[in-house]
Coordinates of C-alpha atoms and ligand atoms in Angstrom, one line a residue:
M1 CA -8.4 -38.5 -59.2
K2 CA -8.8 -39.0 -63.0
R3 CA -6.4 -37.1 -65.2
Q4 CA -9.1 -35.0 -66.7
D5 CA -10.4 -34.0 -63.2
E6 CA -6.9 -33.0 -62.2
L7 CA -6.4 -30.8 -65.2
G8 CA -9.9 -29.4 -64.9
L9 CA -9.4 -28.5 -61.3
S10 CA -6.1 -26.9 -62.1
E11 CA -7.7 -24.9 -64.9
E12 CA -10.5 -23.8 -62.6
L13 CA -8.2 -22.7 -59.9
L14 CA -6.0 -20.6 -62.2
Q15 CA -9.1 -19.0 -63.7
L16 CA -10.2 -18.1 -60.2
K17 CA -6.8 -16.7 -59.4
N18 CA -6.9 -14.6 -62.6
A19 CA -10.4 -13.4 -61.6
N20 CA -9.0 -12.7 -58.1
S21 CA -11.8 -14.8 -56.5
A22 CA -12.2 -18.1 -54.7
F23 CA -15.0 -20.4 -55.7
L24 CA -18.2 -18.6 -54.4
G25 CA -21.3 -20.2 -53.0
D26 CA -24.7 -18.6 -53.4
G27 CA -24.7 -16.4 -50.3
V28 CA -23.7 -15.9 -46.7
A29 CA -24.9 -18.6 -44.3
L30 CA -25.5 -18.4 -40.5
Q31 CA -24.8 -21.2 -38.1
S32 CA -26.1 -21.1 -34.5
Y33 CA -23.5 -21.4 -31.7
D34 CA -26.0 -23.8 -30.1
H35 CA -25.0 -26.4 -32.8
Y36 CA -21.6 -26.6 -31.2
R37 CA -22.5 -26.8 -27.5
S38 CA -26.0 -28.4 -27.1
D39 CA -25.9 -31.8 -25.4
K40 CA -29.2 -32.7 -27.0
R41 CA -27.8 -31.9 -30.4
F42 CA -24.7 -33.9 -29.7
A43 CA -26.8 -36.9 -28.6
D44 CA -28.8 -36.6 -31.8
E45 CA -25.6 -36.5 -33.9
N46 CA -24.3 -39.5 -32.0
N47 CA -27.4 -41.6 -32.8
K48 CA -28.2 -40.3 -36.3
I49 CA -24.7 -39.7 -37.7
F50 CA -21.8 -41.4 -35.9
R51 CA -23.6 -44.6 -35.1
R52 CA -25.3 -44.8 -38.4
L53 CA -22.4 -44.2 -40.8
P54 CA -19.3 -46.4 -41.4
H55 CA -16.3 -45.3 -39.4
A56 CA -12.6 -46.3 -40.1
V57 CA -12.0 -47.8 -36.6
A58 CA -8.5 -49.1 -37.6
H59 CA -6.0 -49.3 -40.3
S60 CA -6.1 -52.9 -41.7
G61 CA -2.3 -53.1 -40.8
A62 CA -3.2 -52.7 -37.2
L63 CA -5.1 -56.0 -37.4
A64 CA -2.6 -58.0 -39.4
G65 CA -2.5 -61.8 -39.3
S66 CA -4.9 -64.5 -38.1
N67 CA -6.2 -64.1 -34.6
A68 CA -5.1 -60.5 -34.3
F69 CA -7.4 -58.3 -32.2
L70 CA -7.6 -54.7 -31.0
R71 CA -9.8 -52.7 -28.8
A72 CA -11.3 -49.3 -29.6
E73 CA -14.1 -47.0 -28.8
Y74 CA -16.3 -45.0 -31.0
A75 CA -19.5 -43.0 -30.5
G76 CA -19.6 -44.1 -26.9
V77 CA -19.5 -47.9 -27.8
P78 CA -16.6 -50.1 -26.6
L79 CA -15.4 -52.1 -29.7
L80 CA -13.5 -55.2 -30.3
L81 CA -12.0 -55.9 -33.7
S82 CA -10.6 -59.3 -34.5
R83 CA -9.4 -61.3 -37.5
D84 CA -10.4 -64.9 -37.6
D85 CA -8.2 -67.8 -38.8
Q86 CA -9.7 -67.4 -42.3
G87 CA -8.4 -63.8 -42.4
R88 CA -11.8 -62.2 -42.1
A89 CA -12.2 -59.1 -40.0
H90 CA -15.0 -58.9 -37.5
A91 CA -16.3 -56.1 -35.2
F92 CA -18.1 -56.7 -31.9
V93 CA -19.3 -54.8 -28.9
N94 CA -16.5 -55.4 -26.3
A95 CA -18.9 -56.7 -23.7
C96 CA -19.4 -60.2 -22.4
R97 CA -22.8 -61.7 -23.1
H98 CA -23.1 -62.9 -19.5
R99 CA -23.3 -59.8 -17.4
G100 CA -21.6 -57.2 -19.6
M101 CA -18.1 -57.1 -18.3
Q102 CA -15.6 -55.5 -20.7
L103 CA -14.4 -58.7 -22.4
V104 CA -10.9 -57.6 -23.6
E105 CA -8.9 -55.2 -21.6
K106 CA -5.6 -55.4 -23.5
Q107 CA -5.2 -52.8 -26.3
A108 CA -4.1 -55.2 -29.0
G109 CA -2.6 -58.6 -29.4
C110 CA -3.1 -62.1 -30.9
V111 CA -5.3 -64.8 -29.2
K112 CA -7.2 -67.9 -30.3
R113 CA -10.1 -67.2 -27.8
F114 CA -11.3 -64.3 -25.7
T115 CA -11.9 -65.2 -22.0
C116 CA -13.9 -62.9 -19.8
P117 CA -12.0 -61.9 -16.7
Y118 CA -15.2 -62.0 -14.5
H119 CA -16.5 -65.6 -14.7
A120 CA -14.5 -67.0 -17.7
W121 CA -17.1 -67.2 -20.4
S122 CA -15.1 -67.6 -23.6
Y123 CA -15.6 -66.7 -27.3
G124 CA -13.8 -67.5 -30.6
T125 CA -12.1 -64.8 -32.7
D126 CA -15.2 -65.1 -35.0
G127 CA -17.3 -64.0 -31.9
G128 CA -19.0 -67.4 -31.4
F129 CA -19.7 -68.6 -27.9
M130 CA -17.2 -71.3 -26.9
A131 CA -17.7 -72.3 -23.2
A132 CA -18.7 -71.2 -19.7
P133 CA -17.8 -72.8 -16.4
H134 CA -20.8 -74.7 -14.9
F135 CA -22.9 -73.9 -18.0
D136 CA -25.2 -77.0 -17.8
Q137 CA -26.0 -76.2 -14.2
G138 CA -26.7 -72.5 -14.5
F139 CA -27.7 -71.9 -18.1
A140 CA -28.9 -75.2 -19.6
E141 CA -32.0 -73.7 -21.2
L142 CA -30.0 -71.2 -23.3
D143 CA -29.0 -71.9 -26.8
K144 CA -25.2 -71.6 -27.2
A145 CA -25.6 -70.6 -30.8
E146 CA -27.4 -67.4 -29.6
L147 CA -24.7 -66.4 -27.0
G148 CA -22.0 -65.1 -29.4
L149 CA -20.7 -61.5 -29.0
R150 CA -22.9 -58.7 -30.3
R151 CA -21.8 -58.4 -33.9
L152 CA -21.5 -55.0 -35.8
E153 CA -21.4 -54.5 -39.5
C154 CA -17.7 -54.5 -40.6
A155 CA -16.0 -54.2 -44.0
E156 CA -12.4 -53.7 -45.1
R157 CA -12.1 -51.1 -47.9
F158 CA -9.2 -48.8 -49.0
G159 CA -6.9 -50.5 -46.4
F160 CA -9.1 -49.6 -43.4
V161 CA -11.5 -51.6 -41.2
W162 CA -14.9 -49.8 -41.3
V163 CA -17.5 -50.4 -38.7
T164 CA -21.2 -49.3 -38.6
I165 CA -22.6 -49.4 -35.1
D166 CA -26.2 -49.1 -36.0
S167 CA -26.8 -50.7 -39.4
S168 CA -30.6 -51.0 -38.9
D169 CA -31.5 -48.6 -41.7
D170 CA -30.7 -49.4 -45.4
L171 CA -27.6 -47.5 -45.9
Q172 CA -25.5 -49.4 -48.4
F173 CA -21.8 -49.4 -47.6
D174 CA -20.6 -49.5 -51.2
E175 CA -23.1 -46.8 -52.3
H176 CA -21.9 -44.6 -49.5
F177 CA -18.3 -44.8 -50.7
A178 CA -18.9 -45.0 -54.4
P179 CA -18.4 -41.2 -55.1
I180 CA -14.9 -41.3 -53.7
A181 CA -13.8 -44.8 -54.6
D182 CA -12.1 -43.9 -57.9
D183 CA -10.1 -41.2 -56.3
F184 CA -9.0 -43.5 -53.5
E185 CA -8.0 -46.2 -55.9
A186 CA -6.0 -43.7 -58.0
L187 CA -4.2 -42.5 -54.8
K188 CA -3.4 -46.1 -53.9
I189 CA -4.6 -45.4 -50.4
A190 CA -5.0 -49.2 -49.7
G191 CA -1.3 -49.7 -50.2
L192 CA -0.2 -47.2 -47.5
V193 CA 0.9 -48.0 -44.0
V194 CA 0.8 -46.0 -40.8
V195 CA 4.2 -44.6 -40.0
E196 CA 3.4 -42.1 -37.2
E197 CA 0.4 -41.4 -35.0
T198 CA -0.5 -38.6 -32.5
V199 CA -3.6 -38.7 -30.3
L200 CA -4.9 -35.4 -28.9
D201 CA -7.7 -34.4 -26.6
I202 CA -9.2 -31.2 -28.0
K203 CA -11.7 -29.1 -26.1
A204 CA -13.8 -28.2 -29.1
N205 CA -16.8 -29.6 -31.0
W206 CA -16.0 -32.1 -33.7
K207 CA -17.6 -29.9 -36.4
L208 CA -15.2 -27.0 -35.7
L209 CA -12.3 -29.4 -36.4
V210 CA -13.8 -30.5 -39.7
E211 CA -14.7 -27.0 -40.7
G212 CA -11.1 -25.8 -40.2
G213 CA -10.0 -27.9 -43.2
L214 CA -12.6 -26.7 -45.6
E215 CA -11.5 -23.1 -46.4
A216 CA -8.4 -21.2 -47.5
Y217 CA -9.6 -17.9 -46.0
H218 CA -7.5 -18.4 -42.9
F219 CA -4.3 -19.6 -44.4
K220 CA -2.4 -16.3 -44.8
V221 CA -3.5 -15.2 -41.4
A222 CA -3.6 -18.2 -39.0
H223 CA -0.8 -20.1 -40.7
R224 CA 1.4 -17.1 -41.6
N225 CA 4.3 -18.5 -39.7
T226 CA 4.1 -22.0 -41.1
I227 CA 2.5 -23.0 -44.4
G228 CA 0.7 -19.7 -45.2
P229 CA 3.5 -18.3 -47.5
F230 CA 3.3 -21.3 -49.8
F231 CA -0.4 -20.9 -50.6
E232 CA -2.5 -18.5 -52.7
N233 CA -4.4 -15.9 -50.7
N234 CA -8.0 -17.1 -50.0
L235 CA -8.1 -19.3 -53.1
S236 CA -9.9 -22.7 -53.1
T237 CA -12.6 -24.7 -54.7
F238 CA -14.4 -27.9 -53.6
Q239 CA -16.6 -30.6 -55.1
V240 CA -19.5 -32.4 -53.5
L241 CA -19.0 -36.2 -53.8
G242 CA -22.1 -37.8 -52.4
E243 CA -22.1 -37.0 -48.7
H244 CA -18.3 -36.4 -48.9
L245 CA -16.3 -33.4 -50.0
R246 CA -13.1 -32.8 -51.9
S247 CA -11.5 -29.5 -51.1
V248 CA -8.6 -28.1 -53.2
L249 CA -6.3 -25.3 -52.0
P250 CA -3.6 -24.4 -54.5
R251 CA 0.0 -23.5 -53.6
T252 CA 1.6 -20.5 -55.4
S253 CA 3.6 -23.0 -57.4
L254 CA 0.5 -24.1 -59.4
A255 CA 0.5 -20.9 -61.5
E256 CA 4.2 -21.3 -62.3
T257 CA 4.0 -24.9 -63.5
D258 CA 3.7 -26.3 -67.0
R259 CA 0.5 -28.3 -66.8
T260 CA 1.0 -29.8 -70.3
D261 CA 4.0 -31.7 -68.9
A262 CA 3.1 -35.4 -68.5
A263 CA 4.8 -35.4 -65.1
F264 CA 2.4 -32.7 -63.8
R265 CA 0.5 -33.7 -60.8
L266 CA -2.0 -31.4 -59.0
L267 CA -1.1 -32.8 -55.6
D268 CA 2.4 -31.4 -56.1
H269 CA 0.9 -27.9 -56.2
A270 CA -2.2 -28.1 -54.0
N271 CA -3.5 -29.4 -50.7
I272 CA -6.2 -31.9 -51.6
L273 CA -8.4 -32.8 -48.7
Y274 CA -11.1 -35.4 -48.7
L275 CA -13.7 -35.2 -46.0
M276 CA -15.2 -38.6 -45.7
F277 CA -18.5 -37.7 -44.0
P278 CA -18.9 -37.2 -41.2
N279 CA -15.5 -36.8 -39.4
T280 CA -12.6 -38.5 -41.3
Q281 CA -10.3 -36.4 -43.4
F282 CA -7.5 -37.5 -45.7
L283 CA -5.1 -34.7 -46.6
V284 CA -3.1 -35.8 -49.7
Q285 CA 0.5 -34.6 -49.7
Q286 CA 3.2 -35.1 -52.3
D287 CA 4.6 -38.4 -51.0
H288 CA 2.2 -39.3 -48.2
V289 CA -1.3 -38.9 -46.8
V290 CA -2.4 -37.5 -43.4
W291 CA -5.4 -39.3 -41.9
I292 CA -7.2 -37.1 -39.4
Q293 CA -10.1 -38.4 -37.4
A294 CA -12.2 -36.1 -35.2
N295 CA -13.8 -38.7 -32.8
P296 CA -16.6 -37.0 -30.8
R297 CA -16.5 -37.4 -27.0
A298 CA -18.9 -34.7 -25.9
A299 CA -20.4 -31.5 -27.4
G300 CA -17.3 -29.6 -26.5
R301 CA -14.7 -32.4 -26.6
T302 CA -13.1 -34.4 -29.4
E303 CA -10.4 -37.0 -29.5
L304 CA -8.2 -36.1 -32.5
R305 CA -6.2 -38.8 -34.2
V306 CA -3.6 -37.7 -36.7
R307 CA -1.7 -40.4 -38.6
T308 CA 0.8 -40.2 -41.3
L309 CA 0.3 -42.8 -44.0
A310 CA 3.2 -43.6 -46.4
P311 CA 3.7 -46.1 -49.2
A312 CA 5.2 -49.4 -47.8
E313 CA 8.3 -49.1 -49.9
A314 CA 9.0 -45.6 -48.5
T315 CA 9.4 -47.1 -45.1
E316 CA 12.3 -49.2 -46.2
R317 CA 14.6 -46.3 -47.1
E318 CA 17.6 -45.9 -44.8
D319 CA 16.5 -42.6 -43.1
A320 CA 12.8 -43.6 -43.1
G321 CA 12.4 -43.3 -39.3
A322 CA 13.8 -39.8 -39.0
Y323 CA 12.2 -38.7 -42.3
W324 CA 8.6 -39.6 -41.4
E325 CA 9.1 -38.5 -37.8
K326 CA 10.1 -35.0 -39.0
N327 CA 7.3 -34.9 -41.6
H328 CA 4.7 -35.9 -39.0
R329 CA 6.1 -33.3 -36.5
I330 CA 5.7 -30.5 -39.2
T331 CA 2.1 -31.7 -40.0
C332 CA 1.2 -31.7 -36.3
A333 CA 2.7 -28.2 -35.8
T334 CA 0.5 -26.7 -38.5
L335 CA -2.6 -28.6 -37.4
A336 CA -1.9 -27.4 -33.8
E337 CA -2.6 -23.9 -35.1
D338 CA -6.0 -25.1 -36.3
F339 CA -6.8 -27.0 -33.1
A340 CA -5.9 -24.0 -30.9
I341 CA -8.3 -21.9 -33.1
A342 CA -11.1 -24.5 -32.6
E343 CA -10.6 -24.4 -28.9
G344 CA -10.8 -20.6 -29.0
I345 CA -14.1 -20.7 -30.9
Q346 CA -15.4 -23.3 -28.5
R347 CA -14.7 -20.9 -25.5
S348 CA -16.8 -18.2 -27.3
V349 CA -19.5 -20.8 -28.0
N350 CA -19.6 -22.0 -24.4
A351 CA -20.3 -18.5 -23.1
G352 CA -23.9 -19.4 -23.8
L353 CA -24.9 -16.3 -25.8
D354 CA -27.6 -16.6 -28.4
Q355 CA -25.4 -15.9 -31.4
S356 CA -24.5 -17.3 -34.8
M357 CA -21.3 -17.6 -36.7
I358 CA -21.1 -16.3 -40.3
F359 CA -19.9 -18.3 -43.3
G360 CA -18.8 -16.1 -46.2
R361 CA -19.5 -17.0 -49.8
F362 CA -15.9 -18.4 -50.2
E363 CA -16.5 -20.5 -47.0
S364 CA -19.5 -22.3 -48.6
A365 CA -18.0 -25.8 -48.2
L366 CA -18.7 -25.2 -44.5
G367 CA -22.4 -24.6 -45.3
V368 CA -22.5 -27.7 -47.5
F369 CA -21.0 -29.8 -44.7
N370 CA -23.4 -28.4 -42.1
D371 CA -26.4 -29.0 -44.5
T372 CA -25.4 -32.7 -44.7
V373 CA -25.3 -32.8 -40.9
K374 CA -28.8 -31.2 -40.7
R375 CA -30.1 -33.6 -43.4
C376 CA -28.9 -36.6 -41.4
L377 CA -30.5 -35.3 -38.2
A378 CA -33.8 -34.7 -40.0
G379 CA -33.6 -38.4 -41.0
Ligands
FES401 S1 -19.6 -61.2 -17.1 FE1 -18.3 -62.3 -18.4 S2 -18.3 -64.2 -17.6 FE2 -19.6 -63.2 -16.3
FE2_402 FE1 -5.8 -24.5 -41.1

């Protein structure tokens, strides 16, 4: 974040505090329960949002070195990421071109070629077809150059490997990320490494998990036994950055700090959360970043990945293992409160009643997020 933005946001938050008001949207908004439980709606979101927008399938560090590979799944598609011997990252559908067998079963590793366990067709780490037993007898009329793995659009940015499953429309990768690129560069996100990871299976719609991070209204209530006491009561603001959002929730320490001090940093006195639309959140903390991904599995089910990212040099300190483990445990304990709430809401939603939830004026970031979802669905 630029210095002037950091100071501007601090000023805005303190003015809001003095006025005893959060940033307010235009009015109350309603959101139908059906948006969180409808299978049709979920299938639409899968096709028009998850498959159409770039997703950070892996941290670049998980695909380090020539011939590294890893397997993943996103939006219902089995994926294979690889790095060729030139160091370039690739993404493919993890399916053999012969009869569709899952090509790679191992989670991760390092190989020079991928060999299908069914009839041994083999492929290079760049996805090109290499060989098949009895090829000339059975497949002579096929062009080997056309038999490579199905390739997906793949780019490395900010230290992550981004994959777009359906890149048939004209969404430009760099344009999509341009509104947050300066902030991410200033935060040196690309230099961070994954130090801890937790994977959870949450019985709630992915949007509920995103929405939980976009308002401060619940902090003093739902987080009263954990982080609530450190934050201002129902005080937050947010900015729309393209399709993404930056949400800022001040701690009580902001009002007590000298902002003219050159050492002043907003992130020491606020939770700064970036929602990379649609479902990736980066929660910026004083000495690390929490990377949260809400990977949709079904209308009422989400795989939640929570990773702590830390500067590489901070992993070399003597107590690094214990320090980051403890940090991650505290993060997960607080987030568990949000996840339990999302599951509680989902149970209400699943009851099948024709009802809507209500977003108050200080919850307007939720309305903005849902408007973006609706815009994507409308095409
Ligand atoms: S399905 Fe892969 S070699 Fe036959
Ligand atoms: Fe929360």
